[in-house]
Amino acid sequence: MPAPSPLPHARTRLSAACILALLATALPTMAADTCSTAPADAASTTSQRLLQALVETNGVPGMGAAVWRDGRVAWTGCAGLRDVEARAPVQRDTVFRLASVSKVIATTAAAKLIEDGRLDIDAAVGATLPWLTPAWSQVTVRQLAAHISGAPHYAGNDLQTLGKVRYPTARDAVGYFSDRALLSTPGTKYSYSSWGYTLIGAMIEARSGQHFLDYVRQHVTDGLAILADGDAPSAQASILYDIEHGPARRVPPTDMSYTWPGGGLAGTPEALATFGGRLLDHRIVGAARWEAMLQPTLLADGTPVHERDYDVGFGWRVGRDADGNRIAHHAGTTTGARSVLLLWPGQDTAVGVLSNAMWVSAIEPTAELLAAPFRTPPASLTAAACPTGARLAGALKDERFELDATFRLEHGRCMGEFVAPEPLRDFFSSAYAWPEHRLRIVALADDGTLSRAALATPYGLYDLRAVRDGEWTVSLNATSTLTLTR
């Protein structure tokens, strides 16, 4: 393994003019841009309508999304406001916080170094970082990426004190927490840790000889509007909002240098989807290395690392969508942001979804539905008519209720809306915001049917499908299925 070149103590910051040029030139011209013009194709029309229905339902000030399909960005959509006070809408070049989606960019940077023979992810990090304390020296990059190193996460007053100090390099940021004890023996237990990713950043700097942000910009996100949080010009950067405590209010920006690799990057939805597309097309790392990133990491006892409904690979969460297709994804949440990047390996489809407020959300299903109009529909869909003029009944678990729902055809698309009855209000009671307690239904096809639709809720978009003409179901979680009948 070749020795890295010396790392400068601080990187040269890009000028505002350079960043503006990057944002202007990084955007592909092929996408169906529904941020400034009405969509011209059916798929873009559907995805834009879904995104709009979501913002009308969840109370988030502004959201953006983009879909990569078959080697290009196929759609970019915007809904809501980038700046509430100025009434400035989200636009195609609006930059949002990526939050923990930054982690898969960091592990891709590490994978690039692995592929170049400059990083051994199974070697103890202390061999490269001799300044670490003995306990931390024994962990490996593979363990850090899969959250099985024993590294702790934020604790105590961390989130009150962090964000006020500028850390020039990842090594400086590691000094903030490296005297803390590990939570478990490395390799034995899953425990989510953004601090572990700060340490990955230090390894990337040490092995590349470059500042983490410079290495990412040159070798991972070259030409894309992905940069350090806080570096975007004010004309592009979305304001950060809190919607948990009443009407949307601004929250002050924070210096994210303590966790650039773990949650400190920012970007446009289109740039994020393009990053995912480049991975799928093996334009950042080769096919073998990309596939290796998706393999479940093993604990010391040989069992795969598993959390909720996914396995944990090299930074990526790997599972299956509602139709059994393999997906790789990562989501993020932090002050002023909720984010996700979701990919279908082998199907050349990626979707990025970004928000300018933290909200309680089922964001992976939301991403799946926003990309659905660009993907081949499931073969098993059941034909069902739009229930215009009909009354609906609902059932959730053991509770039954009537729905005062209204449906209409909008340019051939079945659209529904209703005020949530008590059982649904109880189910979504943790929502930070929920204007008028309304739920919305948007059909995915514009053929006058309601065979498949998105149910827009304060938690996100859910996949509603007909089981027969006049009956629909939607899975809200592993134990709760909503049934609607005419």
PDB file of N, CA, C and O in Angstrom, residues 111-169:
ATOM      1  N   ALA A 111     -14.247   3.388  -0.529  1.00  0.00           N
ATOM      2  CA  ALA A 111     -14.209   2.305  -1.521  1.00  0.00           C
ATOM      3  C   ALA A 111     -13.297   2.657  -2.691  1.00  0.00           C
ATOM      4  O   ALA A 111     -12.623   1.780  -3.256  1.00  0.00           O
ATOM      5  N   LYS A 112     -13.279   3.921  -3.069  1.00  0.00           N
ATOM      6  CA  LYS A 112     -12.388   4.367  -4.143  1.00  0.00           C
ATOM      7  C   LYS A 112     -10.928   4.174  -3.741  1.00  0.00           C
ATOM      8  O   LYS A 112     -10.099   3.701  -4.536  1.00  0.00           O
ATOM      9  N   LEU A 113     -10.609   4.497  -2.503  1.00  0.00           N
ATOM     10  CA  LEU A 113      -9.242   4.286  -2.010  1.00  0.00           C
ATOM     11  C   LEU A 113      -8.910   2.800  -1.927  1.00  0.00           C
ATOM     12  O   LEU A 113      -7.778   2.392  -2.208  1.00  0.00           O
ATOM     13  N   ILE A 114      -9.887   1.980  -1.546  1.00  0.00           N
ATOM     14  CA  ILE A 114      -9.669   0.525  -1.518  1.00  0.00           C
ATOM     15  C   ILE A 114      -9.343   0.027  -2.914  1.00  0.00           C
ATOM     16  O   ILE A 114      -8.392  -0.739  -3.127  1.00  0.00           O
ATOM     17  N   GLU A 115     -10.141   0.453  -3.875  1.00  0.00           N
ATOM     18  CA  GLU A 115      -9.950   0.014  -5.252  1.00  0.00           C
ATOM     19  C   GLU A 115      -8.593   0.447  -5.797  1.00  0.00           C
ATOM     20  O   GLU A 115      -7.981  -0.262  -6.604  1.00  0.00           O
ATOM     21  N   ASP A 116      -8.108   1.582  -5.330  1.00  0.00           N
ATOM     22  CA  ASP A 116      -6.806   2.084  -5.762  1.00  0.00           C
ATOM     23  C   ASP A 116      -5.655   1.483  -4.966  1.00  0.00           C
ATOM     24  O   ASP A 116      -4.489   1.870  -5.170  1.00  0.00           O
ATOM     25  N   GLY A 117      -5.965   0.582  -4.031  1.00  0.00           N
ATOM     26  CA  GLY A 117      -4.918  -0.052  -3.239  1.00  0.00           C
ATOM     27  C   GLY A 117      -4.325   0.827  -2.167  1.00  0.00           C
ATOM     28  O   GLY A 117      -3.209   0.574  -1.691  1.00  0.00           O
ATOM     29  N   ARG A 118      -5.057   1.832  -1.734  1.00  0.00           N
ATOM     30  CA  ARG A 118      -4.517   2.798  -0.776  1.00  0.00           C
ATOM     31  C   ARG A 118      -5.156   2.692   0.604  1.00  0.00           C
ATOM     32  O   ARG A 118      -4.804   3.448   1.504  1.00  0.00           O
ATOM     33  N   LEU A 119      -6.107   1.767   0.760  1.00  0.00           N
ATOM     34  CA  LEU A 119      -6.778   1.613   2.046  1.00  0.00           C
ATOM     35  C   LEU A 119      -7.145   0.155   2.258  1.00  0.00           C
ATOM     36  O   LEU A 119      -7.706  -0.485   1.364  1.00  0.00           O
ATOM     37  N   ASP A 120      -6.837  -0.372   3.444  1.00  0.00           N
ATOM     38  CA  ASP A 120      -7.218  -1.717   3.848  1.00  0.00           C
ATOM     39  C   ASP A 120      -8.304  -1.579   4.901  1.00  0.00           C
ATOM     40  O   ASP A 120      -8.040  -1.143   6.030  1.00  0.00           O
ATOM     41  N   ILE A 121      -9.547  -1.943   4.548  1.00  0.00           N
ATOM     42  CA  ILE A 121     -10.657  -1.694   5.470  1.00  0.00           C
ATOM     43  C   ILE A 121     -10.702  -2.690   6.619  1.00  0.00           C
ATOM     44  O   ILE A 121     -11.466  -2.514   7.559  1.00  0.00           O
ATOM     45  N   ASP A 122      -9.878  -3.724   6.565  1.00  0.00           N
ATOM     46  CA  ASP A 122      -9.856  -4.695   7.659  1.00  0.00           C
ATOM     47  C   ASP A 122      -8.620  -4.566   8.542  1.00  0.00           C
ATOM     48  O   ASP A 122      -8.420  -5.376   9.454  1.00  0.00           O
ATOM     49  N   ALA A 123      -7.826  -3.548   8.282  1.00  0.00           N
ATOM     50  CA  ALA A 123      -6.664  -3.287   9.132  1.00  0.00           C
ATOM     51  C   ALA A 123      -7.057  -2.361  10.275  1.00  0.00           C
ATOM     52  O   ALA A 123      -7.919  -1.482  10.111  1.00  0.00           O
ATOM     53  N   ALA A 124      -6.442  -2.566  11.422  1.00  0.00           N
ATOM     54  CA  ALA A 124      -6.700  -1.669  12.550  1.00  0.00           C
ATOM     55  C   ALA A 124      -6.332  -0.242  12.171  1.00  0.00           C
ATOM     56  O   ALA A 124      -5.266   0.001  11.581  1.00  0.00           O
ATOM     57  N   VAL A 125      -7.220   0.716  12.468  1.00  0.00           N
ATOM     58  CA  VAL A 125      -6.976   2.094  12.039  1.00  0.00           C
ATOM     59  C   VAL A 125      -5.764   2.700  12.719  1.00  0.00           C
ATOM     60  O   VAL A 125      -5.168   3.658  12.210  1.00  0.00           O
ATOM     61  N   GLY A 126      -5.376   2.159  13.869  1.00  0.00           N
ATOM     62  CA  GLY A 126      -4.218   2.697  14.568  1.00  0.00           C
ATOM     63  C   GLY A 126      -2.931   2.596  13.769  1.00  0.00           C
ATOM     64  O   GLY A 126      -1.991   3.363  14.001  1.00  0.00           O
ATOM     65  N   ALA A 127      -2.853   1.648  12.816  1.00  0.00           N
ATOM     66  CA  ALA A 127      -1.653   1.532  11.985  1.00  0.00           C
ATOM     67  C   ALA A 127      -1.474   2.761  11.108  1.00  0.00           C
ATOM     68  O   ALA A 127      -0.340   3.111  10.731  1.00  0.00           O
ATOM     69  N   THR A 128      -2.579   3.425  10.776  1.00  0.00           N
ATOM     70  CA  THR A 128      -2.532   4.644   9.958  1.00  0.00           C
ATOM     71  C   THR A 128      -2.617   5.892  10.817  1.00  0.00           C
ATOM     72  O   THR A 128      -2.042   6.930  10.469  1.00  0.00           O
ATOM     73  N   LEU A 129      -3.306   5.798  11.947  1.00  0.00           N
ATOM     74  CA  LEU A 129      -3.526   6.955  12.830  1.00  0.00           C
ATOM     75  C   LEU A 129      -2.877   6.678  14.185  1.00  0.00           C
ATOM     76  O   LEU A 129      -3.555   6.353  15.159  1.00  0.00           O
ATOM     77  N   PRO A 130      -1.550   6.789  14.280  1.00  0.00           N
ATOM     78  CA  PRO A 130      -0.864   6.414  15.518  1.00  0.00           C
ATOM     79  C   PRO A 130      -1.199   7.317  16.699  1.00  0.00           C
ATOM     80  O   PRO A 130      -0.894   6.960  17.843  1.00  0.00           O
ATOM     81  N   TRP A 131      -1.829   8.434  16.461  1.00  0.00           N
ATOM     82  CA  TRP A 131      -2.182   9.358  17.538  1.00  0.00           C
ATOM     83  C   TRP A 131      -3.462   8.950  18.279  1.00  0.00           C
ATOM     84  O   TRP A 131      -3.815   9.556  19.292  1.00  0.00           O
ATOM     85  N   LEU A 132      -4.174   7.928  17.794  1.00  0.00           N
ATOM     86  CA  LEU A 132      -5.386   7.484  18.467  1.00  0.00           C
ATOM     87  C   LEU A 132      -5.074   6.808  19.798  1.00  0.00           C
ATOM     88  O   LEU A 132      -3.996   6.235  19.982  1.00  0.00           O
ATOM     89  N   THR A 133      -6.061   6.838  20.704  1.00  0.00           N
ATOM     90  CA  THR A 133      -5.922   6.109  21.962  1.00  0.00           C
ATOM     91  C   THR A 133      -5.931   4.606  21.680  1.00  0.00           C
ATOM     92  O   THR A 133      -6.459   4.158  20.656  1.00  0.00           O
ATOM     93  N   PRO A 134      -5.372   3.784  22.553  1.00  0.00           N
ATOM     94  CA  PRO A 134      -5.273   2.337  22.286  1.00  0.00           C
ATOM     95  C   PRO A 134      -6.603   1.671  21.970  1.00  0.00           C
ATOM     96  O   PRO A 134      -6.677   0.843  21.058  1.00  0.00           O
ATOM     97  N   ALA A 135      -7.666   1.988  22.693  1.00  0.00           N
ATOM     98  CA  ALA A 135      -8.950   1.317  22.452  1.00  0.00           C
ATOM     99  C   ALA A 135      -9.464   1.599  21.045  1.00  0.00           C
ATOM    100  O   ALA A 135      -9.894   0.688  20.327  1.00  0.00           O
ATOM    101  N   TRP A 136      -9.425   2.835  20.619  1.00  0.00           N
ATOM    102  CA  TRP A 136      -9.903   3.200  19.301  1.00  0.00           C
ATOM    103  C   TRP A 136      -8.982   2.687  18.202  1.00  0.00           C
ATOM    104  O   TRP A 136      -9.421   2.468  17.059  1.00  0.00           O
ATOM    105  N   SER A 137      -7.733   2.475  18.497  1.00  0.00           N
ATOM    106  CA  SER A 137      -6.762   2.051  17.484  1.00  0.00           C
ATOM    107  C   SER A 137      -7.088   0.695  16.892  1.00  0.00           C
ATOM    108  O   SER A 137      -6.676   0.390  15.767  1.00  0.00           O
ATOM    109  N   GLN A 138      -7.842  -0.131  17.615  1.00  0.00           N
ATOM    110  CA  GLN A 138      -8.070  -1.504  17.181  1.00  0.00           C
ATOM    111  C   GLN A 138      -9.243  -1.668  16.224  1.00  0.00           C
ATOM    112  O   GLN A 138      -9.402  -2.732  15.630  1.00  0.00           O
ATOM    113  N   VAL A 139     -10.078  -0.643  16.078  1.00  0.00           N
ATOM    114  CA  VAL A 139     -11.246  -0.791  15.210  1.00  0.00           C
ATOM    115  C   VAL A 139     -10.816  -0.717  13.752  1.00  0.00           C
ATOM    116  O   VAL A 139      -9.734  -0.231  13.420  1.00  0.00           O
ATOM    117  N   THR A 140     -11.683  -1.201  12.854  1.00  0.00           N
ATOM    118  CA  THR A 140     -11.391  -1.182  11.421  1.00  0.00           C
ATOM    119  C   THR A 140     -12.411  -0.317  10.693  1.00  0.00           C
ATOM    120  O   THR A 140     -13.505  -0.039  11.195  1.00  0.00           O
ATOM    121  N   VAL A 141     -12.070   0.092   9.483  1.00  0.00           N
ATOM    122  CA  VAL A 141     -12.990   0.898   8.673  1.00  0.00           C
ATOM    123  C   VAL A 141     -14.251   0.099   8.348  1.00  0.00           C
ATOM    124  O   VAL A 141     -15.358   0.643   8.338  1.00  0.00           O
ATOM    125  N   ARG A 142     -14.121  -1.189   8.084  1.00  0.00           N
ATOM    126  CA  ARG A 142     -15.306  -2.001   7.814  1.00  0.00           C
ATOM    127  C   ARG A 142     -16.256  -1.973   9.011  1.00  0.00           C
ATOM    128  O   ARG A 142     -17.482  -1.840   8.857  1.00  0.00           O
ATOM    129  N   GLN A 143     -15.711  -2.105  10.223  1.00  0.00           N
ATOM    130  CA  GLN A 143     -16.548  -2.069  11.420  1.00  0.00           C
ATOM    131  C   GLN A 143     -17.180  -0.692  11.612  1.00  0.00           C
ATOM    132  O   GLN A 143     -18.360  -0.581  11.956  1.00  0.00           O
ATOM    133  N   LEU A 144     -16.423   0.357  11.374  1.00  0.00           N
ATOM    134  CA  LEU A 144     -16.953   1.708  11.512  1.00  0.00           C
ATOM    135  C   LEU A 144     -18.106   1.945  10.537  1.00  0.00           C
ATOM    136  O   LEU A 144     -19.138   2.519  10.889  1.00  0.00           O
ATOM    137  N   ALA A 145     -17.943   1.483   9.288  1.00  0.00           N
ATOM    138  CA  ALA A 145     -18.958   1.718   8.255  1.00  0.00           C
ATOM    139  C   ALA A 145     -20.252   0.993   8.552  1.00  0.00           C
ATOM    140  O   ALA A 145     -21.334   1.465   8.182  1.00  0.00           O
ATOM    141  N   ALA A 146     -20.170  -0.168   9.221  1.00  0.00           N
ATOM    142  CA  ALA A 146     -21.366  -0.969   9.530  1.00  0.00           C
ATOM    143  C   ALA A 146     -21.874  -0.734  10.947  1.00  0.00           C
ATOM    144  O   ALA A 146     -22.799  -1.421  11.384  1.00  0.00           O
ATOM    145  N   HIS A 147     -21.286   0.228  11.669  1.00  0.00           N
ATOM    146  CA  HIS A 147     -21.717   0.567  13.029  1.00  0.00           C
ATOM    147  C   HIS A 147     -21.552  -0.596  14.000  1.00  0.00           C
ATOM    148  O   HIS A 147     -22.386  -0.810  14.890  1.00  0.00           O
ATOM    149  N   ILE A 148     -20.475  -1.350  13.844  1.00  0.00           N
ATOM    150  CA  ILE A 148     -20.204  -2.446  14.790  1.00  0.00           C
ATOM    151  C   ILE A 148     -18.829  -2.292  15.432  1.00  0.00           C
ATOM    152  O   ILE A 148     -18.274  -3.247  15.959  1.00  0.00           O
ATOM    153  N   SER A 149     -18.296  -1.082  15.396  1.00  0.00           N
ATOM    154  CA  SER A 149     -16.975  -0.844  15.981  1.00  0.00           C
ATOM    155  C   SER A 149     -17.040  -0.646  17.481  1.00  0.00           C
ATOM    156  O   SER A 149     -16.016  -0.707  18.168  1.00  0.00           O
ATOM    157  N   GLY A 150     -18.237  -0.386  18.000  1.00  0.00           N
ATOM    158  CA  GLY A 150     -18.368  -0.014  19.404  1.00  0.00           C
ATOM    159  C   GLY A 150     -18.284   1.477  19.628  1.00  0.00           C
ATOM    160  O   GLY A 150     -18.423   1.949  20.765  1.00  0.00           O
ATOM    161  N   ALA A 151     -18.075   2.244  18.569  1.00  0.00           N
ATOM    162  CA  ALA A 151     -17.984   3.692  18.708  1.00  0.00           C
ATOM    163  C   ALA A 151     -19.303   4.261  19.208  1.00  0.00           C
ATOM    164  O   ALA A 151     -20.372   3.851  18.759  1.00  0.00           O
ATOM    165  N   PRO A 152     -19.266   5.214  20.126  1.00  0.00           N
ATOM    166  CA  PRO A 152     -20.501   5.832  20.618  1.00  0.00           C
ATOM    167  C   PRO A 152     -21.057   6.825  19.610  1.00  0.00           C
ATOM    168  O   PRO A 152     -20.374   7.242  18.676  1.00  0.00           O
ATOM    169  N   HIS A 153     -22.308   7.200  19.808  1.00  0.00           N
ATOM    170  CA  HIS A 153     -22.966   8.228  19.010  1.00  0.00           C
ATOM    171  C   HIS A 153     -22.981   9.522  19.834  1.00  0.00           C
ATOM    172  O   HIS A 153     -22.405   9.586  20.918  1.00  0.00           O
ATOM    173  N   TYR A 154     -23.640  10.551  19.339  1.00  0.00           N
ATOM    174  CA  TYR A 154     -23.758  11.790  20.101  1.00  0.00           C
ATOM    175  C   TYR A 154     -24.397  11.494  21.454  1.00  0.00           C
ATOM    176  O   TYR A 154     -25.304  10.668  21.568  1.00  0.00           O
ATOM    177  N   ALA A 155     -23.954  12.190  22.480  1.00  0.00           N
ATOM    178  CA  ALA A 155     -24.465  11.951  23.828  1.00  0.00           C
ATOM    179  C   ALA A 155     -24.376  13.234  24.639  1.00  0.00           C
ATOM    180  O   ALA A 155     -23.640  14.172  24.285  1.00  0.00           O
ATOM    181  N   GLY A 156     -25.134  13.264  25.738  1.00  0.00           N
ATOM    182  CA  GLY A 156     -25.055  14.390  26.658  1.00  0.00           C
ATOM    183  C   GLY A 156     -25.353  15.719  25.981  1.00  0.00           C
ATOM    184  O   GLY A 156     -26.378  15.882  25.321  1.00  0.00           O
ATOM    185  N   ASN A 157     -24.430  16.644  26.123  1.00  0.00           N
ATOM    186  CA  ASN A 157     -24.616  17.989  25.574  1.00  0.00           C
ATOM    187  C   ASN A 157     -23.985  18.151  24.200  1.00  0.00           C
ATOM    188  O   ASN A 157     -23.817  19.281  23.723  1.00  0.00           O
ATOM    189  N   ASP A 158     -23.658  17.049  23.543  1.00  0.00           N
ATOM    190  CA  ASP A 158     -22.969  17.147  22.253  1.00  0.00           C
ATOM    191  C   ASP A 158     -23.691  18.077  21.290  1.00  0.00           C
ATOM    192  O   ASP A 158     -23.086  18.975  20.696  1.00  0.00           O
ATOM    193  N   LEU A 159     -24.995  17.854  21.114  1.00  0.00           N
ATOM    194  CA  LEU A 159     -25.720  18.603  20.098  1.00  0.00           C
ATOM    195  C   LEU A 159     -25.995  20.045  20.525  1.00  0.00           C
ATOM    196  O   LEU A 159     -26.412  20.865  19.709  1.00  0.00           O
ATOM    197  N   GLN A 160     -25.772  20.358  21.803  1.00  0.00           N
ATOM    198  CA  GLN A 160     -25.875  21.744  22.239  1.00  0.00           C
ATOM    199  C   GLN A 160     -24.556  22.504  22.058  1.00  0.00           C
ATOM    200  O   GLN A 160     -24.540  23.714  21.866  1.00  0.00           O
ATOM    201  N   THR A 161     -23.453  21.768  22.132  1.00  0.00           N
ATOM    202  CA  THR A 161     -22.143  22.431  22.048  1.00  0.00           C
ATOM    203  C   THR A 161     -21.525  22.327  20.658  1.00  0.00           C
ATOM    204  O   THR A 161     -20.767  23.208  20.248  1.00  0.00           O
ATOM    205  N   LEU A 162     -21.868  21.268  19.922  1.00  0.00           N
ATOM    206  CA  LEU A 162     -21.309  21.125  18.583  1.00  0.00           C
ATOM    207  C   LEU A 162     -21.946  22.136  17.639  1.00  0.00           C
ATOM    208  O   LEU A 162     -23.030  22.664  17.895  1.00  0.00           O
ATOM    209  N   GLY A 163     -21.289  22.376  16.540  1.00  0.00           N
ATOM    210  CA  GLY A 163     -21.826  23.313  15.565  1.00  0.00           C
ATOM    211  C   GLY A 163     -21.396  24.745  15.794  1.00  0.00           C
ATOM    212  O   GLY A 163     -21.732  25.622  14.998  1.00  0.00           O
ATOM    213  N   LYS A 164     -20.673  24.986  16.848  1.00  0.00           N
ATOM    214  CA  LYS A 164     -20.184  26.326  17.147  1.00  0.00           C
ATOM    215  C   LYS A 164     -18.683  26.448  16.956  1.00  0.00           C
ATOM    216  O   LYS A 164     -18.114  27.536  17.114  1.00  0.00           O
ATOM    217  N   VAL A 165     -18.036  25.311  16.646  1.00  0.00           N
ATOM    218  CA  VAL A 165     -16.573  25.270  16.510  1.00  0.00           C
ATOM    219  C   VAL A 165     -16.226  24.777  15.118  1.00  0.00           C
ATOM    220  O   VAL A 165     -16.854  23.842  14.608  1.00  0.00           O
ATOM    221  N   ARG A 166     -15.235  25.385  14.497  1.00  0.00           N
ATOM    222  CA  ARG A 166     -14.767  24.944  13.180  1.00  0.00           C
ATOM    223  C   ARG A 166     -13.600  23.991  13.366  1.00  0.00           C
ATOM    224  O   ARG A 166     -12.592  24.335  13.981  1.00  0.00           O
ATOM    225  N   TYR A 167     -13.756  22.765  12.859  1.00  0.00           N
ATOM    226  CA  TYR A 167     -12.674  21.782  12.890  1.00  0.00           C
ATOM    227  C   TYR A 167     -12.029  21.748  11.505  1.00  0.00           C
ATOM    228  O   TYR A 167     -12.670  21.346  10.532  1.00  0.00           O
ATOM    229  N   PRO A 168     -10.786  22.161  11.391  1.00  0.00           N
ATOM    230  CA  PRO A 168     -10.163  22.256  10.058  1.00  0.00           C
ATOM    231  C   PRO A 168     -10.081  20.919   9.332  1.00  0.00           C
ATOM    232  O   PRO A 168     -10.223  20.862   8.113  1.00  0.00           O
ATOM    233  N   THR A 169      -9.838  19.839  10.057  1.00  0.00           N
ATOM    234  CA  THR A 169      -9.694  18.528   9.430  1.00  0.00           C
ATOM    235  C   THR A 169     -10.457  17.482  10.249  1.00  0.00           C
ATOM    236  O   THR A 169     -10.873  17.731  11.385  1.00  0.00           O
TER     237      THR A 169
END
